[in-house]
mmCIF file of C-alpha atoms in Angstrom:
data_model
loop_
_atom_site.group_PDB
_atom_site.id
_atom_site.type_symbol
_atom_site.label_atom_id
_atom_site.label_comp_id
_atom_site.label_asym_id
_atom_site.label_seq_id
_atom_site.Cartn_x
_atom_site.Cartn_y
_atom_site.Cartn_z
ATOM 1 C CA UNK A 26 -0.029 -0.064 0.104
ATOM 2 C CA UNK A 27 2.900 2.272 0.843
ATOM 3 C CA UNK A 28 4.297 1.887 -2.722
ATOM 4 C CA UNK A 29 0.806 2.320 -4.119
ATOM 5 C CA UNK A 30 0.261 5.705 -2.293
ATOM 6 C CA UNK A 31 3.848 6.812 -3.345
ATOM 7 C CA UNK A 32 2.927 5.983 -6.965
ATOM 8 C CA UNK A 33 -0.337 7.986 -6.840
ATOM 9 C CA UNK A 34 1.384 10.956 -5.339
ATOM 10 C CA UNK A 35 3.900 10.803 -8.249
ATOM 11 C CA UNK A 36 0.907 10.795 -10.602
ATOM 12 C CA UNK A 37 -0.523 13.790 -8.960
ATOM 13 C CA UNK A 38 2.764 15.679 -9.147
ATOM 14 C CA UNK A 39 3.234 14.685 -12.785
ATOM 15 C CA UNK A 40 -0.239 15.799 -13.832
ATOM 16 C CA UNK A 41 -0.112 19.025 -11.786
ATOM 17 C CA UNK A 42 3.216 20.092 -13.177
ATOM 18 C CA UNK A 43 1.941 19.332 -16.751
ATOM 19 C CA UNK A 44 -1.265 21.218 -16.248
ATOM 20 C CA UNK A 45 0.742 24.011 -14.400
ATOM 21 C CA UNK A 46 -2.187 26.278 -13.157
ATOM 22 C CA UNK A 47 0.084 29.289 -12.514
ATOM 23 C CA UNK A 48 0.896 29.218 -16.337
ATOM 24 C CA UNK A 49 -2.741 30.236 -17.036
ATOM 25 C CA UNK A 50 -2.967 33.259 -14.559
ATOM 26 C CA UNK A 51 -1.611 35.868 -16.872
ATOM 27 C CA UNK A 52 -3.782 34.783 -19.789
ATOM 28 C CA UNK A 53 -6.779 34.646 -17.340
ATOM 29 C CA UNK A 54 -6.001 38.149 -16.026
ATOM 30 C CA UNK A 55 -5.567 39.513 -19.558
ATOM 31 C CA UNK A 56 -8.938 38.196 -20.799
ATOM 32 C CA UNK A 57 -10.913 38.978 -17.574
ATOM 33 C CA UNK A 58 -9.899 42.704 -17.384
ATOM 34 C CA UNK A 59 -12.930 44.906 -16.795
ATOM 35 C CA UNK A 60 -15.048 41.967 -15.283
ATOM 36 C CA UNK A 61 -16.558 41.838 -11.828
ATOM 37 C CA UNK A 62 -14.959 39.501 -9.192
ATOM 38 C CA UNK A 63 -18.144 37.290 -9.503
ATOM 39 C CA UNK A 64 -17.623 37.016 -13.234
ATOM 40 C CA UNK A 65 -13.904 36.187 -12.802
ATOM 41 C CA UNK A 66 -14.766 33.505 -10.114
ATOM 42 C CA UNK A 67 -17.461 32.071 -12.430
ATOM 43 C CA UNK A 68 -14.896 31.759 -15.250
ATOM 44 C CA UNK A 69 -12.361 30.167 -12.863
ATOM 45 C CA UNK A 70 -14.989 27.551 -12.071
ATOM 46 C CA UNK A 71 -15.973 26.993 -15.537
ATOM 47 C CA UNK A 72 -12.293 26.471 -16.665
ATOM 48 C CA UNK A 73 -11.434 24.119 -13.696
ATOM 49 C CA UNK A 74 -14.662 22.072 -14.532
ATOM 50 C CA UNK A 75 -13.630 21.839 -18.170
ATOM 51 C CA UNK A 76 -10.002 20.700 -17.177
ATOM 52 C CA UNK A 77 -11.579 17.989 -14.968
ATOM 53 C CA UNK A 78 -13.788 16.788 -17.843
ATOM 54 C CA UNK A 79 -10.987 16.769 -20.275
ATOM 55 C CA UNK A 80 -8.637 14.861 -18.023
ATOM 56 C CA UNK A 81 -11.232 12.156 -16.985
ATOM 57 C CA UNK A 82 -12.312 11.835 -20.642
ATOM 58 C CA UNK A 83 -8.787 11.358 -21.829
ATOM 59 C CA UNK A 84 -8.314 8.796 -18.980
ATOM 60 C CA UNK A 85 -11.276 6.602 -19.946
ATOM 61 C CA UNK A 86 -11.773 7.258 -23.688
ATOM 62 C CA UNK A 87 -8.792 9.093 -25.112
ATOM 63 C CA UNK A 88 -7.072 6.293 -26.651
ATOM 64 C CA UNK A 89 -10.237 5.165 -28.260
ATOM 65 C CA UNK A 90 -10.751 8.655 -29.880
ATOM 66 C CA UNK A 91 -7.220 8.799 -31.247
ATOM 67 C CA UNK A 92 -7.671 5.294 -32.513
ATOM 68 C CA UNK A 93 -10.968 5.997 -34.101
ATOM 69 C CA UNK A 94 -9.638 9.067 -36.040
ATOM 70 C CA UNK A 95 -6.288 7.674 -36.765
ATOM 71 C CA UNK A 96 -4.543 10.283 -34.928
ATOM 72 C CA UNK A 97 -0.993 9.616 -33.650
ATOM 73 C CA UNK A 98 0.305 11.198 -30.403
ATOM 74 C CA UNK A 99 2.997 12.915 -32.495
ATOM 75 C CA UNK A 100 0.251 14.624 -34.579
ATOM 76 C CA UNK A 101 -1.638 15.503 -31.518
ATOM 77 C CA UNK A 102 1.385 16.965 -29.814
ATOM 78 C CA UNK A 103 2.410 18.967 -32.988
ATOM 79 C CA UNK A 104 -1.072 20.438 -33.410
ATOM 80 C CA UNK A 105 -1.192 21.374 -29.775
ATOM 81 C CA UNK A 106 2.176 23.018 -29.938
ATOM 82 C CA UNK A 107 1.192 25.118 -32.939
ATOM 83 C CA UNK A 108 -2.022 26.239 -31.309
ATOM 84 C CA UNK A 109 -0.268 27.126 -28.058
ATOM 85 C CA UNK A 110 2.410 29.015 -29.988
ATOM 86 C CA UNK A 111 -0.283 31.224 -31.659
ATOM 87 C CA UNK A 112 -1.801 31.818 -28.113
ATOM 88 C CA UNK A 113 1.529 32.883 -26.951
ATOM 89 C CA UNK A 114 2.034 35.353 -29.844
ATOM 90 C CA UNK A 115 -1.300 37.063 -28.957
ATOM 91 C CA UNK A 116 0.021 37.441 -25.299
ATOM 92 C CA UNK A 117 3.373 38.775 -26.341
ATOM 93 C CA UNK A 118 1.938 41.167 -29.099
ATOM 94 C CA UNK A 119 -0.653 42.418 -26.752
ATOM 95 C CA UNK A 120 -3.755 41.896 -29.037
ATOM 96 C CA UNK A 121 -6.956 43.130 -27.635
ATOM 97 C CA UNK A 122 -9.158 40.631 -25.710
ATOM 98 C CA UNK A 123 -12.676 40.163 -26.287
ATOM 99 C CA UNK A 124 -13.406 40.385 -22.450
ATOM 100 C CA UNK A 125 -13.171 44.288 -22.831
ATOM 101 C CA UNK A 126 -16.381 44.152 -24.617
ATOM 102 C CA UNK A 127 -18.202 42.099 -22.293
ATOM 103 C CA UNK A 128 -21.318 43.371 -20.589
ATOM 104 C CA UNK A 129 -21.036 44.000 -16.940
ATOM 105 C CA UNK A 130 -22.954 41.640 -14.849
ATOM 106 C CA UNK A 131 -23.652 39.429 -17.834
ATOM 107 C CA UNK A 132 -21.850 36.076 -16.733
ATOM 108 C CA UNK A 133 -23.134 34.575 -20.152
ATOM 109 C CA UNK A 134 -21.668 37.060 -22.384
ATOM 110 C CA UNK A 135 -19.332 36.005 -25.307
ATOM 111 C CA UNK A 136 -16.460 37.427 -22.976
ATOM 112 C CA UNK A 137 -16.330 34.173 -21.135
ATOM 113 C CA UNK A 138 -15.878 31.918 -24.237
ATOM 114 C CA UNK A 139 -12.103 31.663 -23.632
ATOM 115 C CA UNK A 140 -12.673 29.767 -20.448
ATOM 116 C CA UNK A 141 -12.762 26.428 -22.260
ATOM 117 C CA UNK A 142 -11.036 27.282 -25.374
ATOM 118 C CA UNK A 143 -8.110 28.219 -25.256
ATOM 119 C CA UNK A 144 -7.615 28.431 -21.476
ATOM 120 C CA UNK A 145 -8.810 25.070 -20.312
ATOM 121 C CA UNK A 146 -7.678 23.290 -23.662
ATOM 122 C CA UNK A 147 -5.022 23.569 -24.917
ATOM 123 C CA UNK A 148 -3.325 26.019 -22.503
ATOM 124 C CA UNK A 149 -3.856 24.074 -19.327
ATOM 125 C CA UNK A 150 -5.116 20.607 -20.290
ATOM 126 C CA UNK A 151 -3.036 20.435 -23.273
ATOM 127 C CA UNK A 152 -1.167 17.564 -25.222
ATOM 128 C CA UNK A 153 1.111 16.879 -22.149
ATOM 129 C CA UNK A 154 -1.580 16.155 -19.473
ATOM 130 C CA UNK A 155 -3.944 14.524 -22.154
ATOM 131 C CA UNK A 156 -1.364 12.123 -23.356
ATOM 132 C CA UNK A 157 -0.351 11.195 -19.731
ATOM 133 C CA UNK A 158 -3.978 10.544 -18.842
ATOM 134 C CA UNK A 159 -4.202 8.429 -21.954
ATOM 135 C CA UNK A 160 -1.236 6.335 -21.032
ATOM 136 C CA UNK A 161 -2.496 5.950 -17.333
ATOM 137 C CA UNK A 162 -5.840 4.906 -18.767
ATOM 138 C CA UNK A 163 -4.053 2.169 -20.865
ATOM 139 C CA UNK A 164 -2.025 0.980 -18.054
ATOM 140 C CA UNK A 165 -4.572 0.436 -15.406
ATOM 141 C CA UNK A 166 -4.513 -3.029 -13.932
ATOM 142 C CA UNK A 167 -7.172 -2.873 -11.229
ATOM 143 C CA UNK A 168 -10.453 -1.102 -10.128
ATOM 144 C CA UNK A 169 -8.623 0.712 -7.448
ATOM 145 C CA UNK A 170 -6.663 2.642 -10.142
ATOM 146 C CA UNK A 171 -9.841 3.331 -12.063
ATOM 147 C CA UNK A 172 -11.087 5.292 -8.858
ATOM 148 C CA UNK A 173 -8.039 6.955 -7.652
ATOM 149 C CA UNK A 174 -6.654 8.434 -10.762
ATOM 150 C CA UNK A 175 -9.919 10.283 -11.622
ATOM 151 C CA UNK A 176 -9.794 11.512 -8.028
ATOM 152 C CA UNK A 177 -6.245 12.842 -8.660
ATOM 153 C CA UNK A 178 -7.742 14.550 -11.800
ATOM 154 C CA UNK A 179 -10.224 16.252 -9.455
ATOM 155 C CA UNK A 180 -7.508 17.436 -7.078
ATOM 156 C CA UNK A 181 -5.741 18.906 -10.026
ATOM 157 C CA UNK A 182 -8.852 20.793 -11.204
ATOM 158 C CA UNK A 183 -9.504 22.162 -7.663
ATOM 159 C CA UNK A 184 -5.873 23.398 -7.634
ATOM 160 C CA UNK A 185 -6.668 25.160 -11.044
ATOM 161 C CA UNK A 186 -9.729 26.815 -9.644
ATOM 162 C CA UNK A 187 -7.995 28.235 -6.555
ATOM 163 C CA UNK A 188 -4.975 29.362 -8.666
ATOM 164 C CA UNK A 189 -7.238 31.266 -10.992
ATOM 165 C CA UNK A 190 -9.258 32.603 -8.120
ATOM 166 C CA UNK A 191 -6.066 33.796 -6.363
ATOM 167 C CA UNK A 192 -5.361 35.784 -9.483
ATOM 168 C CA UNK A 193 -8.127 38.186 -8.651
ATOM 169 C CA UNK A 194 -6.434 39.947 -5.704
ATOM 170 C CA UNK A 195 -3.195 39.602 -7.505
ATOM 171 C CA UNK A 196 -4.501 41.841 -10.302
ATOM 172 C CA UNK A 197 -5.383 44.436 -7.694
ATOM 173 C CA UNK A 198 -1.695 44.650 -6.519
ATOM 174 C CA UNK A 199 -0.024 44.423 -10.078
ATOM 175 C CA UNK A 200 -2.420 47.051 -11.649
ATOM 176 C CA UNK A 201 -2.812 47.070 -15.455
ATOM 177 C CA UNK A 202 0.880 47.664 -16.206
ATOM 178 C CA UNK A 203 1.959 44.936 -13.992
ATOM 179 C CA UNK A 204 -0.465 42.440 -15.528
ATOM 180 C CA UNK A 205 0.660 43.563 -19.131
ATOM 181 C CA UNK A 206 4.323 42.923 -18.268
ATOM 182 C CA UNK A 207 3.538 39.529 -16.621
ATOM 183 C CA UNK A 208 1.346 38.558 -19.584
ATOM 184 C CA UNK A 209 4.073 39.302 -21.990
ATOM 185 C CA UNK A 210 6.842 37.597 -20.054
ATOM 186 C CA UNK A 211 4.703 34.438 -19.608
ATOM 187 C CA UNK A 212 3.848 34.619 -23.285
ATOM 188 C CA UNK A 213 7.517 34.372 -24.108
ATOM 189 C CA UNK A 214 7.904 31.426 -21.821
ATOM 190 C CA UNK A 215 4.818 29.685 -23.249
ATOM 191 C CA UNK A 216 6.081 30.195 -26.791
ATOM 192 C CA UNK A 217 9.298 28.355 -25.857
ATOM 193 C CA UNK A 218 7.261 25.492 -24.392
ATOM 194 C CA UNK A 219 5.184 25.393 -27.634
ATOM 195 C CA UNK A 220 8.336 25.179 -29.681
ATOM 196 C CA UNK A 221 9.589 22.182 -27.599
ATOM 197 C CA UNK A 222 6.164 20.564 -28.201
ATOM 198 C CA UNK A 223 6.292 21.147 -31.909
ATOM 199 C CA UNK A 224 9.866 19.758 -31.764
ATOM 200 C CA UNK A 225 8.687 16.647 -29.910
ATOM 201 C CA UNK A 226 5.747 16.160 -32.353
ATOM 202 C CA UNK A 227 8.032 16.341 -35.409
ATOM 203 C CA UNK A 228 10.426 13.844 -33.975
ATOM 204 C CA UNK A 229 7.578 11.484 -33.201
ATOM 205 C CA UNK A 230 6.202 11.838 -36.754
ATOM 206 C CA UNK A 231 9.503 11.790 -38.419
ATOM 207 C CA UNK A 232 12.031 9.920 -36.382
ATOM 208 C CA UNK A 233 14.706 10.556 -39.126
ATOM 209 C CA UNK A 234 14.918 14.258 -38.042
ATOM 210 C CA UNK A 235 16.476 13.115 -34.748
ATOM 211 C CA UNK A 236 19.402 11.286 -36.377
#
């Protein structure tokens, strides 16, 4: 049991690091500018719920979906890297976000559309976490694992919620200029991660490139 618990802790750490809730904070702040605290908390909840659904779906059905459409993990990683790179460009170049046009008090406005795409997927629950959950799903050997790993996904989604919720008071301290700087710096870091993903995807699709 001790080894089992240690293994599950390692799974949690691996998924948490891959999801990296802190990575989404600048994007979250940049796209919720001008919204009320209640609206921001609602978007944080929507994003964390989407992350939970994506992780659990990947765990139970991910491998079947990839097989059904004939998608390789290399192609999936490459596509995710390209999308994330485009997101990082918008963060660095400072393109205006749609939340500035949202209607105050309207939690259902189009300003919250980014909560699922691209914030939940692929920025947080991207190719890394999804691929890992697919591998965990294919490697389960007992019912206990089928119960515990979804609970781990739930714990990670809770961490996502509180990380994004903590961004609200952080915004008050950083002010607009601080948020802009944080967004651009994070965008550069995310672009580097995206390039690594593209590189990994290309190597998986074309192994000869690594020789």
